mmCIF file of C-alpha atoms in Angstrom:
data_model
loop_
_atom_site.group_PDB
_atom_site.id
_atom_site.type_symbol
_atom_site.label_atom_id
_atom_site.label_comp_id
_atom_site.label_asym_id
_atom_site.label_seq_id
_atom_site.Cartn_x
_atom_site.Cartn_y
_atom_site.Cartn_z
ATOM 1 C CA UNK A 1 -43.614 -28.719 54.083
ATOM 2 C CA UNK A 2 -43.045 -25.029 53.424
ATOM 3 C CA UNK A 3 -45.542 -24.106 56.161
ATOM 4 C CA UNK A 4 -43.636 -26.246 58.641
ATOM 5 C CA UNK A 5 -40.316 -24.546 57.909
ATOM 6 C CA UNK A 6 -42.058 -21.163 58.054
ATOM 7 C CA UNK A 7 -43.436 -21.919 61.518
ATOM 8 C CA UNK A 8 -40.024 -22.998 62.780
ATOM 9 C CA UNK A 9 -38.517 -19.811 61.339
ATOM 10 C CA UNK A 10 -41.170 -17.691 63.111
ATOM 11 C CA UNK A 11 -40.337 -19.380 66.421
ATOM 12 C CA UNK A 12 -36.648 -18.721 65.819
ATOM 13 C CA UNK A 13 -37.344 -15.014 65.216
ATOM 14 C CA UNK A 14 -39.373 -14.896 68.439
ATOM 15 C CA UNK A 15 -36.503 -16.498 70.362
ATOM 16 C CA UNK A 16 -34.135 -13.854 68.965
ATOM 17 C CA UNK A 17 -36.552 -11.142 70.095
ATOM 18 C CA UNK A 18 -36.692 -12.611 73.600
ATOM 19 C CA UNK A 19 -32.882 -12.767 73.644
ATOM 20 C CA UNK A 20 -32.837 -9.045 72.954
ATOM 21 C CA UNK A 21 -35.193 -8.379 75.865
ATOM 22 C CA UNK A 22 -34.044 -10.859 78.533
ATOM 23 C CA UNK A 23 -30.556 -11.785 77.348
ATOM 24 C CA UNK A 24 -29.240 -14.824 75.521
ATOM 25 C CA UNK A 25 -28.049 -16.613 78.648
ATOM 26 C CA UNK A 26 -31.445 -16.351 80.373
ATOM 27 C CA UNK A 27 -33.350 -17.579 77.316
ATOM 28 C CA UNK A 28 -30.964 -20.486 76.780
ATOM 29 C CA UNK A 29 -31.276 -21.447 80.442
ATOM 30 C CA UNK A 30 -35.081 -21.417 80.148
ATOM 31 C CA UNK A 31 -35.167 -23.461 76.927
ATOM 32 C CA UNK A 32 -32.706 -26.059 78.248
ATOM 33 C CA UNK A 33 -34.878 -26.921 81.261
ATOM 34 C CA UNK A 34 -36.591 -30.281 81.407
ATOM 35 C CA UNK A 35 -38.832 -32.216 83.761
ATOM 36 C CA UNK A 36 -36.894 -35.191 85.040
ATOM 37 C CA UNK A 37 -35.234 -36.980 82.162
ATOM 38 C CA UNK A 38 -37.781 -35.820 79.581
ATOM 39 C CA UNK A 39 -37.161 -33.651 76.528
ATOM 40 C CA UNK A 40 -36.062 -30.022 76.831
ATOM 41 C CA UNK A 41 -38.487 -27.150 76.327
ATOM 42 C CA UNK A 42 -36.711 -26.220 73.104
ATOM 43 C CA UNK A 43 -37.296 -29.673 71.613
ATOM 44 C CA UNK A 44 -40.953 -29.615 72.718
ATOM 45 C CA UNK A 45 -41.470 -26.240 71.054
ATOM 46 C CA UNK A 46 -39.765 -27.481 67.897
ATOM 47 C CA UNK A 47 -41.922 -30.609 67.747
ATOM 48 C CA UNK A 48 -45.091 -28.570 68.264
ATOM 49 C CA UNK A 49 -44.091 -26.088 65.551
ATOM 50 C CA UNK A 50 -43.420 -28.951 63.135
ATOM 51 C CA UNK A 51 -46.644 -30.780 63.992
ATOM 52 C CA UNK A 52 -48.993 -27.753 64.025
ATOM 53 C CA UNK A 53 -47.528 -24.934 61.908
ATOM 54 C CA UNK A 54 -50.720 -22.861 61.591
ATOM 55 C CA UNK A 55 -51.358 -22.854 65.329
ATOM 56 C CA UNK A 56 -47.724 -21.967 65.974
ATOM 57 C CA UNK A 57 -47.916 -18.992 63.621
ATOM 58 C CA UNK A 58 -51.069 -17.737 65.382
ATOM 59 C CA UNK A 59 -49.415 -18.070 68.778
ATOM 60 C CA UNK A 60 -46.253 -16.279 67.645
ATOM 61 C CA UNK A 61 -48.345 -13.486 66.138
ATOM 62 C CA UNK A 62 -50.268 -13.077 69.409
ATOM 63 C CA UNK A 63 -47.052 -12.997 71.471
ATOM 64 C CA UNK A 64 -45.450 -10.443 69.141
ATOM 65 C CA UNK A 65 -48.544 -8.231 69.370
ATOM 66 C CA UNK A 66 -48.396 -8.385 73.178
ATOM 67 C CA UNK A 67 -44.701 -7.488 73.145
ATOM 68 C CA UNK A 68 -45.406 -4.523 70.862
ATOM 69 C CA UNK A 69 -48.191 -3.206 73.103
ATOM 70 C CA UNK A 70 -46.484 -3.817 76.472
ATOM 71 C CA UNK A 71 -44.516 -0.540 76.767
ATOM 72 C CA UNK A 72 -47.601 1.545 76.030
ATOM 73 C CA UNK A 73 -49.762 -0.422 78.445
ATOM 74 C CA UNK A 74 -47.196 -0.032 81.227
ATOM 75 C CA UNK A 75 -46.908 3.710 80.592
ATOM 76 C CA UNK A 76 -50.691 4.134 80.642
ATOM 77 C CA UNK A 77 -51.078 2.111 83.835
ATOM 78 C CA UNK A 78 -48.339 4.140 85.503
ATOM 79 C CA UNK A 79 -49.926 7.421 84.461
ATOM 80 C CA UNK A 80 -53.331 6.338 85.785
ATOM 81 C CA UNK A 81 -51.748 5.254 89.062
ATOM 82 C CA UNK A 82 -49.971 8.576 89.488
ATOM 83 C CA UNK A 83 -53.109 10.546 88.653
ATOM 84 C CA UNK A 84 -55.173 8.584 91.162
ATOM 85 C CA UNK A 85 -52.529 9.141 93.848
ATOM 86 C CA UNK A 86 -52.447 12.860 93.107
ATOM 87 C CA UNK A 87 -56.215 13.201 93.196
ATOM 88 C CA UNK A 88 -56.294 11.368 96.532
ATOM 89 C CA UNK A 89 -53.714 13.777 97.974
ATOM 90 C CA UNK A 90 -55.697 16.817 96.822
ATOM 91 C CA UNK A 91 -58.829 15.641 98.629
ATOM 92 C CA UNK A 92 -56.888 15.109 101.845
ATOM 93 C CA UNK A 93 -55.229 18.529 101.606
ATOM 94 C CA UNK A 94 -58.538 20.354 101.097
ATOM 95 C CA UNK A 95 -60.079 19.040 104.335
#
């Protein structure tokens, strides 16, 4: 029972983190969507977290790790892109 509440708490922390990145209104709009008359995404996530707490914790951990790494990955990709553009310009200028 404690694991189940822990998983739900982890999901709640992740939602708060997404609200900080994308905004509360955008996250609420995403979680309130449904297919037809079925359950909302928020209720599906809650049911999954309650049913499979260990899997939910692993998924949340993986998502948090990706969010932590994202700014560095984007900076590195941008730097590589700029360097490749600059090296291409140097070759054209030398000819």
